mmCIF file with all atom_site columns, C-alpha atoms in Angstrom:
data_model
loop_
_atom_site.group_PDB
_atom_site.id
_atom_site.type_symbol
_atom_site.label_atom_id
_atom_site.label_alt_id
_atom_site.label_comp_id
_atom_site.label_asym_id
_atom_site.label_entity_id
_atom_site.label_seq_id
_atom_site.pdbx_PDB_ins_code
_atom_site.Cartn_x
_atom_site.Cartn_y
_atom_site.Cartn_z
_atom_site.occupancy
_atom_site.B_iso_or_equiv
_atom_site.pdbx_formal_charge
_atom_site.auth_seq_id
_atom_site.auth_comp_id
_atom_site.auth_asym_id
_atom_site.auth_atom_id
_atom_site.pdbx_PDB_model_num
ATOM 1   C CA . MET H 1 1   ? 0.395   -0.255 -0.066 1.00 0.00 ? 1   MET H CA 1
ATOM 2   C CA . GLY H 1 2   ? 2.696   2.482  1.134  1.00 0.00 ? 2   GLY H CA 1
ATOM 3   C CA . MET H 1 3   ? 2.785   6.236  1.153  1.00 0.00 ? 3   MET H CA 1
ATOM 4   C CA . ASN H 1 4   ? -0.140  7.996  -0.888 1.00 0.00 ? 4   ASN H CA 1
ATOM 5   C CA . SER H 1 5   ? 1.262   11.507 -2.161 1.00 0.00 ? 5   SER H CA 1
ATOM 6   C CA . VAL H 1 6   ? -2.086  13.467 -2.711 1.00 0.00 ? 6   VAL H CA 1
ATOM 7   C CA . TYR H 1 7   ? -4.356  15.023 -0.102 1.00 0.00 ? 7   TYR H CA 1
ATOM 8   C CA . ALA H 1 8   ? -7.849  13.764 -0.786 1.00 0.00 ? 8   ALA H CA 1
ATOM 9   C CA . ALA H 1 9   ? -10.105 16.677 -1.276 1.00 0.00 ? 9   ALA H CA 1
ATOM 10  C CA . MET H 1 10  ? -13.357 14.590 -0.746 1.00 0.00 ? 10  MET H CA 1
ATOM 11  C CA . GLU H 1 11  ? -13.221 13.138 2.988  1.00 0.00 ? 11  GLU H CA 1
ATOM 12  C CA . PRO H 1 12  ? -14.655 9.732  3.831  1.00 0.00 ? 12  PRO H CA 1
ATOM 13  C CA . SER H 1 13  ? -17.238 10.055 6.857  1.00 0.00 ? 13  SER H CA 1
ATOM 14  C CA . ARG H 1 14  ? -15.898 9.223  10.135 1.00 0.00 ? 14  ARG H CA 1
ATOM 15  C CA . ALA H 1 15  ? -17.996 6.051  9.894  1.00 0.00 ? 15  ALA H CA 1
ATOM 16  C CA . GLU H 1 16  ? -15.993 4.933  6.789  1.00 0.00 ? 16  GLU H CA 1
ATOM 17  C CA . ILE H 1 17  ? -12.681 5.577  8.877  1.00 0.00 ? 17  ILE H CA 1
ATOM 18  C CA . ASP H 1 18  ? -14.143 3.865  11.950 1.00 0.00 ? 18  ASP H CA 1
ATOM 19  C CA . SER H 1 19  ? -15.229 0.796  9.725  1.00 0.00 ? 19  SER H CA 1
ATOM 20  C CA . LEU H 1 20  ? -11.605 0.188  8.147  1.00 0.00 ? 20  LEU H CA 1
ATOM 21  C CA . GLU H 1 21  ? -9.978  -2.880 8.475  1.00 0.00 ? 21  GLU H CA 1
ATOM 22  C CA . GLY H 1 22  ? -6.331  -3.283 9.393  1.00 0.00 ? 22  GLY H CA 1
ATOM 23  C CA . PRO H 1 23  ? -3.526  -0.798 10.009 1.00 0.00 ? 23  PRO H CA 1
ATOM 24  C CA . VAL H 1 24  ? -4.121  2.673  8.797  1.00 0.00 ? 24  VAL H CA 1
ATOM 25  C CA . VAL H 1 25  ? -2.238  6.015  9.208  1.00 0.00 ? 25  VAL H CA 1
ATOM 26  C CA . ILE H 1 26  ? -4.388  9.229  8.475  1.00 0.00 ? 26  ILE H CA 1
ATOM 27  C CA . GLU H 1 27  ? -2.588  12.237 7.586  1.00 0.00 ? 27  GLU H CA 1
ATOM 28  C CA . PHE H 1 28  ? -4.753  15.667 8.167  1.00 0.00 ? 28  PHE H CA 1
ATOM 29  C CA . GLY H 1 29  ? -3.036  18.420 6.165  1.00 0.00 ? 29  GLY H CA 1
ATOM 30  C CA . ALA H 1 30  ? -3.158  20.527 2.948  1.00 0.00 ? 30  ALA H CA 1
ATOM 31  C CA . PRO H 1 31  ? -0.780  20.917 -0.228 1.00 0.00 ? 31  PRO H CA 1
ATOM 32  C CA . TRP H 1 32  ? -0.008  24.468 0.657  1.00 0.00 ? 32  TRP H CA 1
ATOM 33  C CA . CYS H 1 33  ? 1.085   24.145 4.086  1.00 0.00 ? 33  CYS H CA 1
ATOM 34  C CA . GLY H 1 34  ? 4.871   24.296 4.864  1.00 0.00 ? 34  GLY H CA 1
ATOM 35  C CA . HIS H 1 35  ? 4.787   22.155 7.728  1.00 0.00 ? 35  HIS H CA 1
ATOM 36  C CA . CYS H 1 36  ? 3.174   19.293 5.893  1.00 0.00 ? 36  CYS H CA 1
ATOM 37  C CA . ARG H 1 37  ? 5.616   19.651 2.946  1.00 0.00 ? 37  ARG H CA 1
ATOM 38  C CA . ALA H 1 38  ? 8.530   19.610 5.454  1.00 0.00 ? 38  ALA H CA 1
ATOM 39  C CA . ALA H 1 39  ? 7.068   16.378 6.954  1.00 0.00 ? 39  ALA H CA 1
ATOM 40  C CA . GLN H 1 40  ? 6.582   14.400 3.762  1.00 0.00 ? 40  GLN H CA 1
ATOM 41  C CA . PRO H 1 41  ? 10.063  12.862 3.345  1.00 0.00 ? 41  PRO H CA 1
ATOM 42  C CA . LEU H 1 42  ? 9.835   11.921 7.158  1.00 0.00 ? 42  LEU H CA 1
ATOM 43  C CA . ILE H 1 43  ? 6.713   9.967  6.754  1.00 0.00 ? 43  ILE H CA 1
ATOM 44  C CA . ALA H 1 44  ? 7.602   8.369  3.542  1.00 0.00 ? 44  ALA H CA 1
ATOM 45  C CA . SER H 1 45  ? 10.900  7.128  5.250  1.00 0.00 ? 45  SER H CA 1
ATOM 46  C CA . ALA H 1 46  ? 8.883   5.492  8.153  1.00 0.00 ? 46  ALA H CA 1
ATOM 47  C CA . LEU H 1 47  ? 6.353   4.228  5.827  1.00 0.00 ? 47  LEU H CA 1
ATOM 48  C CA . SER H 1 48  ? 8.585   2.747  3.393  1.00 0.00 ? 48  SER H CA 1
ATOM 49  C CA . GLU H 1 49  ? 9.334   -0.045 6.479  1.00 0.00 ? 49  GLU H CA 1
ATOM 50  C CA . TYR H 1 50  ? 5.563   -0.747 6.892  1.00 0.00 ? 50  TYR H CA 1
ATOM 51  C CA . PRO H 1 51  ? 4.480   -1.499 3.281  1.00 0.00 ? 51  PRO H CA 1
ATOM 52  C CA . SER H 1 52  ? 1.375   -2.952 4.410  1.00 0.00 ? 52  SER H CA 1
ATOM 53  C CA . VAL H 1 53  ? -0.005  -0.133 6.450  1.00 0.00 ? 53  VAL H CA 1
ATOM 54  C CA . ARG H 1 54  ? -2.571  1.595  4.492  1.00 0.00 ? 54  ARG H CA 1
ATOM 55  C CA . HIS H 1 55  ? -1.777  5.587  4.364  1.00 0.00 ? 55  HIS H CA 1
ATOM 56  C CA . ILE H 1 56  ? -4.738  8.077  3.713  1.00 0.00 ? 56  ILE H CA 1
ATOM 57  C CA . LYS H 1 57  ? -4.015  11.916 3.231  1.00 0.00 ? 57  LYS H CA 1
ATOM 58  C CA . ILE H 1 58  ? -6.945  14.169 4.072  1.00 0.00 ? 58  ILE H CA 1
ATOM 59  C CA . GLU H 1 59  ? -7.118  17.850 3.036  1.00 0.00 ? 59  GLU H CA 1
ATOM 60  C CA . ASP H 1 60  ? -8.282  19.493 6.237  1.00 0.00 ? 60  ASP H CA 1
ATOM 61  C CA . GLY H 1 61  ? -9.423  22.863 6.707  1.00 0.00 ? 61  GLY H CA 1
ATOM 62  C CA . LYS H 1 62  ? -12.186 25.072 8.474  1.00 0.00 ? 62  LYS H CA 1
ATOM 63  C CA . GLY H 1 63  ? -15.780 23.499 8.483  1.00 0.00 ? 63  GLY H CA 1
ATOM 64  C CA . ARG H 1 64  ? -14.136 19.868 7.752  1.00 0.00 ? 64  ARG H CA 1
ATOM 65  C CA . PRO H 1 65  ? -16.116 17.557 9.898  1.00 0.00 ? 65  PRO H CA 1
ATOM 66  C CA . LEU H 1 66  ? -13.682 14.372 9.810  1.00 0.00 ? 66  LEU H CA 1
ATOM 67  C CA . GLY H 1 67  ? -10.452 16.745 11.174 1.00 0.00 ? 67  GLY H CA 1
ATOM 68  C CA . ARG H 1 68  ? -12.603 18.034 13.757 1.00 0.00 ? 68  ARG H CA 1
ATOM 69  C CA . SER H 1 69  ? -13.689 14.436 15.186 1.00 0.00 ? 69  SER H CA 1
ATOM 70  C CA . PHE H 1 70  ? -10.047 13.869 15.389 1.00 0.00 ? 70  PHE H CA 1
ATOM 71  C CA . ARG H 1 71  ? -9.740  17.115 17.312 1.00 0.00 ? 71  ARG H CA 1
ATOM 72  C CA . VAL H 1 72  ? -7.038  18.167 14.503 1.00 0.00 ? 72  VAL H CA 1
ATOM 73  C CA . THR H 1 73  ? -5.996  21.673 15.461 1.00 0.00 ? 73  THR H CA 1
ATOM 74  C CA . LEU H 1 74  ? -2.320  21.593 13.693 1.00 0.00 ? 74  LEU H CA 1
ATOM 75  C CA . TRP H 1 75  ? -1.024  20.456 10.484 1.00 0.00 ? 75  TRP H CA 1
ATOM 76  C CA . PRO H 1 76  ? -0.039  17.467 9.980  1.00 0.00 ? 76  PRO H CA 1
ATOM 77  C CA . THR H 1 77  ? -1.390  15.480 12.379 1.00 0.00 ? 77  THR H CA 1
ATOM 78  C CA . LEU H 1 78  ? -1.093  11.766 11.948 1.00 0.00 ? 78  LEU H CA 1
ATOM 79  C CA . ILE H 1 79  ? -3.591  9.198  13.385 1.00 0.00 ? 79  ILE H CA 1
ATOM 80  C CA . PHE H 1 80  ? -2.729  5.616  13.609 1.00 0.00 ? 80  PHE H CA 1
ATOM 81  C CA . LEU H 1 81  ? -5.770  3.312  13.644 1.00 0.00 ? 81  LEU H CA 1
ATOM 82  C CA . ASN H 1 82  ? -6.058  -0.303 13.775 1.00 0.00 ? 82  ASN H CA 1
ATOM 83  C CA . HIS H 1 83  ? -9.455  -1.401 13.004 1.00 0.00 ? 83  HIS H CA 1
ATOM 84  C CA . GLY H 1 84  ? -10.930 2.038  13.497 1.00 0.00 ? 84  GLY H CA 1
ATOM 85  C CA . LYS H 1 85  ? -9.429  2.171  16.878 1.00 0.00 ? 85  LYS H CA 1
ATOM 86  C CA . VAL H 1 86  ? -6.880  5.109  17.627 1.00 0.00 ? 86  VAL H CA 1
ATOM 87  C CA . ILE H 1 87  ? -3.630  3.557  18.888 1.00 0.00 ? 87  ILE H CA 1
ATOM 88  C CA . ALA H 1 88  ? -1.478  6.773  18.448 1.00 0.00 ? 88  ALA H CA 1
ATOM 89  C CA . ARG H 1 89  ? -1.346  10.280 17.362 1.00 0.00 ? 89  ARG H CA 1
ATOM 90  C CA . LEU H 1 90  ? 1.552   12.561 16.149 1.00 0.00 ? 90  LEU H CA 1
ATOM 91  C CA . VAL H 1 91  ? 1.327   16.401 15.615 1.00 0.00 ? 91  VAL H CA 1
ATOM 92  C CA . ARG H 1 92  ? 3.958   17.888 13.514 1.00 0.00 ? 92  ARG H CA 1
ATOM 93  C CA . PRO H 1 93  ? 6.396   15.276 13.590 1.00 0.00 ? 93  PRO H CA 1
ATOM 94  C CA . ALA H 1 94  ? 10.026  16.360 13.724 1.00 0.00 ? 94  ALA H CA 1
ATOM 95  C CA . ASP H 1 95  ? 11.813  13.012 12.668 1.00 0.00 ? 95  ASP H CA 1
ATOM 96  C CA . SER H 1 96  ? 11.219  9.760  11.088 1.00 0.00 ? 96  SER H CA 1
ATOM 97  C CA . ALA H 1 97  ? 12.031  7.825  14.336 1.00 0.00 ? 97  ALA H CA 1
ATOM 98  C CA . VAL H 1 98  ? 9.139   9.390  16.190 1.00 0.00 ? 98  VAL H CA 1
ATOM 99  C CA . ILE H 1 99  ? 7.079   8.028  13.215 1.00 0.00 ? 99  ILE H CA 1
ATOM 100 C CA . SER H 1 100 ? 8.464   4.904  13.083 1.00 0.00 ? 100 SER H CA 1
ATOM 101 C CA . ASN H 1 101 ? 7.854   4.309  16.967 1.00 0.00 ? 101 ASN H CA 1
ATOM 102 C CA . ALA H 1 102 ? 4.150   4.844  16.401 1.00 0.00 ? 102 ALA H CA 1
ATOM 103 C CA . LEU H 1 103 ? 4.227   2.668  13.302 1.00 0.00 ? 103 LEU H CA 1
ATOM 104 C CA . GLU H 1 104 ? 6.037   0.081  15.916 1.00 0.00 ? 104 GLU H CA 1
ATOM 105 C CA . LYS H 1 105 ? 3.079   0.327  18.273 1.00 0.00 ? 105 LYS H CA 1
ATOM 106 C CA . LEU H 1 106 ? 0.639   0.110  15.345 1.00 0.00 ? 106 LEU H CA 1
ATOM 107 C CA . ASN H 1 107 ? 2.247   -2.946 14.313 1.00 0.00 ? 107 ASN H CA 1
ATOM 108 C CA . ASP H 1 108 ? 2.204   -4.188 17.677 1.00 0.00 ? 108 ASP H CA 1
ATOM 109 C CA . THR H 1 109 ? -1.401  -4.271 17.965 1.00 0.00 ? 109 THR H CA 1
ATOM 110 C CA . LEU H 1 110 ? -2.017  -6.658 14.831 1.00 0.00 ? 110 LEU H CA 1
#
C-alpha cells in the first residue's frame, strides 16, 4: 500500500474511517502547508518500512468534520488506527524515528 502522495479533497465519513480494517495512518494537512511539505520525506521514510500499512491523506480545513472529529488543530496530524481504533497520534512530527515508533506501536496491535 505505502505512501500516498496526494491529499484527498473529498473526505470520507467518520463511520467509513471507523470501519476500516487493519492498520491505517490518516494524515490531515493541506498541500500548501509548509509544515506538511517538510514532513513528507519523514513520513515516506517511516512508511517505507511498513508497506502493509494503508496511508490516507485528507485535506483538512475550516468546516471539515472529519478533522474536527479527531480534534485536529495543527497540520500535519497523523492518526494511527487499527480496525478503526486510535492507537497513536502525532502532531507535526520532527523526525522519522518518532513516526517509526508510532508505526511499531501500531504493528504491535496486529
